[in-house]
CSV table of C-alpha atoms in Angstrom, one decimal:
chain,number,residue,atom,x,y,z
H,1,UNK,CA,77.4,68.2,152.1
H,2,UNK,CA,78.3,64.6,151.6
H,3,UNK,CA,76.0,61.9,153.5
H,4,UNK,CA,76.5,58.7,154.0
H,5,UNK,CA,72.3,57.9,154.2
H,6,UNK,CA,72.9,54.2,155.7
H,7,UNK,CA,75.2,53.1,158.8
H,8,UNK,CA,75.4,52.1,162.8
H,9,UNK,CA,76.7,52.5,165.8
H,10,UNK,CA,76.6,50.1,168.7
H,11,UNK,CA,77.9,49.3,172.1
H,12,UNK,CA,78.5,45.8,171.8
H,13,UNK,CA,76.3,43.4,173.9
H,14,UNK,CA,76.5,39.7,172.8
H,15,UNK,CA,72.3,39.4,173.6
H,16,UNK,CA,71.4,42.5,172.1
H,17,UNK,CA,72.5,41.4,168.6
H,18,UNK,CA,71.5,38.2,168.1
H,19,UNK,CA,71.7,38.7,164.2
H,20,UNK,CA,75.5,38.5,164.5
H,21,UNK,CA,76.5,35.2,163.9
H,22,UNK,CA,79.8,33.3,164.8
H,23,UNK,CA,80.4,34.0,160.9
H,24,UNK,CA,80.6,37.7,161.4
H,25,UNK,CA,82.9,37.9,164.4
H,26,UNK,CA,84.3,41.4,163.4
H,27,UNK,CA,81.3,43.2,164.3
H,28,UNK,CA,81.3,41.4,167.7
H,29,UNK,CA,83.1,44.7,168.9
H,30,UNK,CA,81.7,48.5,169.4
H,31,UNK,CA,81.6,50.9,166.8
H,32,UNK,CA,81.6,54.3,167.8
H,33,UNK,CA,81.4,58.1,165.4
H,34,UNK,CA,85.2,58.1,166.2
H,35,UNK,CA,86.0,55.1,164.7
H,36,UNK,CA,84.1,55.6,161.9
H,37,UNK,CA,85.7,58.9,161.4
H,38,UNK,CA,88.8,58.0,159.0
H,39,UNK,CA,87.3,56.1,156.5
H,40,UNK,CA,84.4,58.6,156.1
H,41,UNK,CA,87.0,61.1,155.4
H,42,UNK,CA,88.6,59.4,153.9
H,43,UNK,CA,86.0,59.2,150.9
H,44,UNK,CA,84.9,62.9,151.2
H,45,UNK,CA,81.8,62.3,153.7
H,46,UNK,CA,80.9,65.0,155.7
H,47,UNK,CA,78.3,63.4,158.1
H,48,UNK,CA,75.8,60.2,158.3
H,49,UNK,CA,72.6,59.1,159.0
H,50,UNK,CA,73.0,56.6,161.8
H,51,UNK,CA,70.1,53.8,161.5
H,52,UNK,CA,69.1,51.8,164.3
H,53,UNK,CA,70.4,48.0,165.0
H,54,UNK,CA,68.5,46.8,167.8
H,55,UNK,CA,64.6,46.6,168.4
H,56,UNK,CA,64.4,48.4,171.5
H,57,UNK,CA,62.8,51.6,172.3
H,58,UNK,CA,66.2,52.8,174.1
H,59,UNK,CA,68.3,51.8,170.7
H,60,UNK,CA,66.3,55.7,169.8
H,61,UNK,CA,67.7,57.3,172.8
H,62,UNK,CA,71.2,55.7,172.4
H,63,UNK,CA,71.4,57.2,168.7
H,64,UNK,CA,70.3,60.5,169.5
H,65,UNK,CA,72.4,60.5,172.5
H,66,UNK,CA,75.5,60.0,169.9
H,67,UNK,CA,73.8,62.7,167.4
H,68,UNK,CA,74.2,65.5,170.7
H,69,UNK,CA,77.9,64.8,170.9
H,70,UNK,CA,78.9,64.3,167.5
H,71,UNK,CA,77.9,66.9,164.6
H,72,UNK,CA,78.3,64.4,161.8
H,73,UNK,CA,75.8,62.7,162.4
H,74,UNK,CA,72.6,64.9,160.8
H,75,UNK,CA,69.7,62.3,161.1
H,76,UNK,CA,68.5,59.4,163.0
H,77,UNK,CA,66.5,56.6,162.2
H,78,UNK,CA,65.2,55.3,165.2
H,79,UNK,CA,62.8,52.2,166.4
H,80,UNK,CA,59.4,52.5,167.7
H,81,UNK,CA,57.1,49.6,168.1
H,82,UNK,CA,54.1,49.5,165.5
H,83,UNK,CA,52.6,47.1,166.7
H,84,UNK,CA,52.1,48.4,170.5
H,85,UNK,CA,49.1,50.0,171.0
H,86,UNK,CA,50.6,52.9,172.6
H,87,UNK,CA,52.5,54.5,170.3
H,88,UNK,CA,51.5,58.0,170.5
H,89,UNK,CA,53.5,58.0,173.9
H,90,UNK,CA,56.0,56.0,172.5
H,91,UNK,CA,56.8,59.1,170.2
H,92,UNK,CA,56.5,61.7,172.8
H,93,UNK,CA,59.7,60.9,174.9
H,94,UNK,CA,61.5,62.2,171.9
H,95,UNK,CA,62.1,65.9,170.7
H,96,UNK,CA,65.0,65.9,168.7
H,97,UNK,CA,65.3,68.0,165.5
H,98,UNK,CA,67.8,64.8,164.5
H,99,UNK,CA,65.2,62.4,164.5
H,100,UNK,CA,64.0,62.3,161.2
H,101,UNK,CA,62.4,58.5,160.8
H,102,UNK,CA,62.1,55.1,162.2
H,103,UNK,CA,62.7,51.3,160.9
H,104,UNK,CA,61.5,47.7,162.6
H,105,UNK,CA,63.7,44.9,161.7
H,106,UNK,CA,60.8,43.1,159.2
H,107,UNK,CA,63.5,40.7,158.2
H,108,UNK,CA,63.6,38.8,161.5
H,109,UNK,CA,59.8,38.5,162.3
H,110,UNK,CA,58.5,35.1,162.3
H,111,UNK,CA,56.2,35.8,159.1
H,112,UNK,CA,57.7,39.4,157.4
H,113,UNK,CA,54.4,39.3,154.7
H,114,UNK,CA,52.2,38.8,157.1
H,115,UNK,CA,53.4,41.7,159.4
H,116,UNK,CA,53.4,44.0,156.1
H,117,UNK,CA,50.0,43.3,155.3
H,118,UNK,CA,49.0,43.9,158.7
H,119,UNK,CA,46.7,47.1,159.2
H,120,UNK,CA,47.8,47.5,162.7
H,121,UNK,CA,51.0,47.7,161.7
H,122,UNK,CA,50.1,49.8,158.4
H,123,UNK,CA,48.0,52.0,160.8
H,124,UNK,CA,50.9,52.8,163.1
H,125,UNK,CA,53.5,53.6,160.4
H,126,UNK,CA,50.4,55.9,158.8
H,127,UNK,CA,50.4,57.8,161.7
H,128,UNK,CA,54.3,58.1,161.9
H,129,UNK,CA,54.0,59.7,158.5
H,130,UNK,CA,51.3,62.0,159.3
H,131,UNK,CA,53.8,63.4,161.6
H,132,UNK,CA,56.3,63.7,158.6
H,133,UNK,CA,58.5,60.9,159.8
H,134,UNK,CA,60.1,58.7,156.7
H,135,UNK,CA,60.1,54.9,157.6
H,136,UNK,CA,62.4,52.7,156.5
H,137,UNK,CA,61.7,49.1,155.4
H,138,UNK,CA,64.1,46.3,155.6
H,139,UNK,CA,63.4,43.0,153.9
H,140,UNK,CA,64.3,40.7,151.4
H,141,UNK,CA,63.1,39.8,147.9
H,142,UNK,CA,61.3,36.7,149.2
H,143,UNK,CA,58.8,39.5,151.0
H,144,UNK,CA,58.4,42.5,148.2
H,145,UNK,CA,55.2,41.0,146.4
H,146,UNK,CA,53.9,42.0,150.7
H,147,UNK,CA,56.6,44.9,150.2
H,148,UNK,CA,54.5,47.0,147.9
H,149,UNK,CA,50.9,46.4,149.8
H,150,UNK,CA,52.3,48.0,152.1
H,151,UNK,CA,54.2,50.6,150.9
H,152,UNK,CA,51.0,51.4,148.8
H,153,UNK,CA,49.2,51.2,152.2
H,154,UNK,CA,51.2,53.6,153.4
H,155,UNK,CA,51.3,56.8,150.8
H,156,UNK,CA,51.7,59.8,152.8
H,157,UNK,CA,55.1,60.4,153.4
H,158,UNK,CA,58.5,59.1,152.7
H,159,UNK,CA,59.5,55.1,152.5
H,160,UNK,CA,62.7,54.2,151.7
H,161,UNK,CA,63.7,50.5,151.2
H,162,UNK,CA,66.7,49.7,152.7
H,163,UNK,CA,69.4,47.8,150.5
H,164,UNK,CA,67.3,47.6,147.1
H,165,UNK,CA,65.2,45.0,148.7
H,166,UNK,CA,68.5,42.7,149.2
H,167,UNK,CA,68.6,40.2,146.2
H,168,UNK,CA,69.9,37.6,146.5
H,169,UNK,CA,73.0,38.0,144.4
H,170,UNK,CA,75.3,35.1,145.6
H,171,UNK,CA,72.3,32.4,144.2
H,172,UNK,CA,71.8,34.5,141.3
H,173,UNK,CA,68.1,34.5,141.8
H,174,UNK,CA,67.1,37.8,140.2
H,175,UNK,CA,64.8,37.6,137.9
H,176,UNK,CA,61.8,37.8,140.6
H,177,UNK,CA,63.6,40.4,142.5
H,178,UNK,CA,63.6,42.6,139.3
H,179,UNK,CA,60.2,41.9,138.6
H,180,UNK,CA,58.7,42.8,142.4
H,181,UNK,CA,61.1,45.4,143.1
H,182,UNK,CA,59.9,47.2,139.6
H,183,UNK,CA,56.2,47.7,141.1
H,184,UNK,CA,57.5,49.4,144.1
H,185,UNK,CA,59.2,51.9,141.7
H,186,UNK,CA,55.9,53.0,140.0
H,187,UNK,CA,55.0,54.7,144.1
H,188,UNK,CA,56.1,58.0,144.1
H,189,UNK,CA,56.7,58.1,147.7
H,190,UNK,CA,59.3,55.0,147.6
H,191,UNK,CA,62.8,55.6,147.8
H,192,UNK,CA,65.7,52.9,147.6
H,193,UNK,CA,69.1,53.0,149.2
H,194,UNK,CA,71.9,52.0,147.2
H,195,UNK,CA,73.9,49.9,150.0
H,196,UNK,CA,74.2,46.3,151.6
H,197,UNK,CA,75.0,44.4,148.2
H,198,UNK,CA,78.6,43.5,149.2
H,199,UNK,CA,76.7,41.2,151.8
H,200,UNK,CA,74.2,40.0,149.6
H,201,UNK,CA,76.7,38.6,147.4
H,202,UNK,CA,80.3,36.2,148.0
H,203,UNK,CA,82.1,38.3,150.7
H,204,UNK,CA,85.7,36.7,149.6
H,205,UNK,CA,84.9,37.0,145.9
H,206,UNK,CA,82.7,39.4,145.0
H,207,UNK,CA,83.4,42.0,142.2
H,208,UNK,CA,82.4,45.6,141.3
H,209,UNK,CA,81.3,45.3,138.1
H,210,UNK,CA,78.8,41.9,139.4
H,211,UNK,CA,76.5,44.4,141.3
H,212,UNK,CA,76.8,46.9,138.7
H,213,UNK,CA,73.6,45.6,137.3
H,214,UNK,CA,71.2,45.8,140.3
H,215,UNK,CA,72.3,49.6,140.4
H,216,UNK,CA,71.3,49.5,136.8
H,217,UNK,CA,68.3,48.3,137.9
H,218,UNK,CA,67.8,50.6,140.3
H,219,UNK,CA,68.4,53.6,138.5
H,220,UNK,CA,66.4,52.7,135.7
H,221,UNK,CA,63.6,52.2,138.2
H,222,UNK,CA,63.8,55.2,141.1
H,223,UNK,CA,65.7,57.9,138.7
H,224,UNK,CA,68.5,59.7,140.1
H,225,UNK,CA,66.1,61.6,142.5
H,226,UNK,CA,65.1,58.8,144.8
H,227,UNK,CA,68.5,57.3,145.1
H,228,UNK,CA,70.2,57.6,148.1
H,229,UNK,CA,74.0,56.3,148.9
H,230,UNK,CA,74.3,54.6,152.2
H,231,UNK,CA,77.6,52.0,153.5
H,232,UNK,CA,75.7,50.2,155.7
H,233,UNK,CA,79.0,50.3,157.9
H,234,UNK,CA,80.4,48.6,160.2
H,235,UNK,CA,77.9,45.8,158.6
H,236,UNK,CA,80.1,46.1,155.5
H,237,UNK,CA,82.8,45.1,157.1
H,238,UNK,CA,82.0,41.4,156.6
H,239,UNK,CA,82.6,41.7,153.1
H,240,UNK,CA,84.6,44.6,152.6
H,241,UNK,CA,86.0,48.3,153.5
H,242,UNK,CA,84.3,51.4,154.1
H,243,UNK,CA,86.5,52.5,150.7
H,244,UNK,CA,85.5,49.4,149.1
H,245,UNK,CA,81.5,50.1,149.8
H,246,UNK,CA,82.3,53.4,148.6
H,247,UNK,CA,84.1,53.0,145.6
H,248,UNK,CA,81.7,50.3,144.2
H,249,UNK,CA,79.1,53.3,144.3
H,250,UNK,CA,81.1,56.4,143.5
H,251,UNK,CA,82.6,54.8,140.7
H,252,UNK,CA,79.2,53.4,139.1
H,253,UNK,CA,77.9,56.6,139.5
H,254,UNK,CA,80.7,58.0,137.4
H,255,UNK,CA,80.7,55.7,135.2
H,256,UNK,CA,76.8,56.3,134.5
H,257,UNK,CA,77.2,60.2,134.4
H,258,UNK,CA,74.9,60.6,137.7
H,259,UNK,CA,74.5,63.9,139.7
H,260,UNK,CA,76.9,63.1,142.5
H,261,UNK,CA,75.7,65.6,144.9
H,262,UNK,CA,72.2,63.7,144.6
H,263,UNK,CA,73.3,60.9,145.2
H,264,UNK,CA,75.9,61.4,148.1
H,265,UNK,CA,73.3,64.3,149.8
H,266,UNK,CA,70.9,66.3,148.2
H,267,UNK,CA,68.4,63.0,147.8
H,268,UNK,CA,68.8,62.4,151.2
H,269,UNK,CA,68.3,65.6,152.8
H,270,UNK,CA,65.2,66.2,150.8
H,271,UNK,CA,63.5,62.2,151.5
H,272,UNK,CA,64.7,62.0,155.6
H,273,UNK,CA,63.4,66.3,155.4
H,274,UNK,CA,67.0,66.8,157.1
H,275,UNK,CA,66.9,70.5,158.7
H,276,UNK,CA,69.2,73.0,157.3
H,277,UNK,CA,72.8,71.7,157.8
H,278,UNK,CA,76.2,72.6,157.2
H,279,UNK,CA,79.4,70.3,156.9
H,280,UNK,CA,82.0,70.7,159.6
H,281,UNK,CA,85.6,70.1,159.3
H,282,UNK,CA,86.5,69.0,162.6
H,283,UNK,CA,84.2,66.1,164.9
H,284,UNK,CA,83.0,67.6,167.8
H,285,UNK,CA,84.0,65.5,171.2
H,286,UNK,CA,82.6,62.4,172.0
């Protein structure tokens, strides 16, 4: 089975996604498993793991709703609070077999290193791991020096950083990036999703062969076996196609002789512990 480890779905609210700016007016619309649906099969993927967009308990309940009517989509990453103090009830309003990890918007906190190095916060996502949940952490390179206190925190499960850590491409400001995201690659229980460079770099101008070298990086870094393909659709769509997103990957990954079925689903199966599933050819009614 081919996964797409990395995308969203929304109902459209104008105040419940305040990150999308006047700049990005073609996500100011709802995107839906059906609409999705063509371009994934387009590209050979089978199913997705639908990450959540909005910090709000119910953005869980919308996703798993959407995973109940629609077989391609094999795993959630929901949203929980870390830093409520109730967060064992927080967890027990969901029982889904589809829920297989959480992620908090780190990006968009007031200070993102100081909520890393919080032990409240590192206490809470503790906890989700000792429940076998994977966490995902989104943030950029200005916050992975904070990045790997945490992650080194928090050692007893799965973390997976979302987008390699987002360099910042279109200033060319990689040397730090390298050197930062490096460290986090000597934790065994870090993972890195291969997805969101098209926006880190110049949406009318970027070029393949550009963000070739961050995958470099990457792969030299994680290995093949904690790699994980992800679109980051309909996000993408700022900068480029769901084909486009794809391509850059898939054909990188030829290029560099990679295990495909690693890094298009076995990787990510294995790091979100995905229960035994089986690719379906037709979408079931949503």
């Amino acid at each position: 089975m081919r996964i797409d480890a990395h995308q969203h779905f929304w109902r459209y609210q104008v105040d419940d996604f305040p990150w999308i700016g006047k700049n990005m007016a073609c996500l100011q619309q709802d995107f839906l498993p059906q609409n999705l649906a063509p371009a994934r099969h387009a590209c050979g993927i089978d199913a997705t793991i639908a990450v959540q967009a909005r910090p709000r308990l119910d953005e869980t309940d919308f996703l798993l709703d959407l995973a109940e009517t629609d077989a391609s989509i094999v795993g959630v990453v929901g949203w929980i609070d870390p830093e409520a103090d109730d967060l064992e009830a927080q967890l027990s309003r969901w029982q889904s077999p589809r829920l297989c990890g959480f992620r908090h918007l780190i990006q968009d906190e007031a200070t993102p290193s100081d909520y890393l190095r919080s032990k409240h916060v590192q206490r809470s996502v503790q906890t989700l791991q000792h429940r076998e949940f994977s966490y995902d952490v989104l943030v950029t390179a200005a916050h992975l020096p904070a990045t790997y206190d945490f992650c080194a925190a928090c050692d007893q499960h799965t973390l997976i950083l979302d987008h390699l850590g987002k360099p910042n491409i279109k200033g060319s400001e990689l040397d730090a990036w390298r050197r930062e995201f490096m460290r986090l690659g000597e934790l065994p229980h870090v993972a890195c999703k291969l997805s969101g460079l098209v926006t880190e770099a110049d949406w009318q101008h970027w070029q393949p062969h550009e963000l070739w070298p961050c995958l470099d990086v990457a792969l030299e870094i994680f290995g093949e076996g904690r790699l994980l393909f992800g679109s980051d659709w309909p996000v993408c769509l700022v900068a480029g196609s769901y084909h486009d997103v794809f391509a850059l990957i898939d054909d990188w990954a030829g290029e560099r002789g990679l295990d495909k079925r690693k890094l298009f689903g076995l990787n990510a199966q294995h790091l979100y512990g995905l229960r035994a599933i089986e690719p379906t050819s037709e979408e079931s009614p949503t």
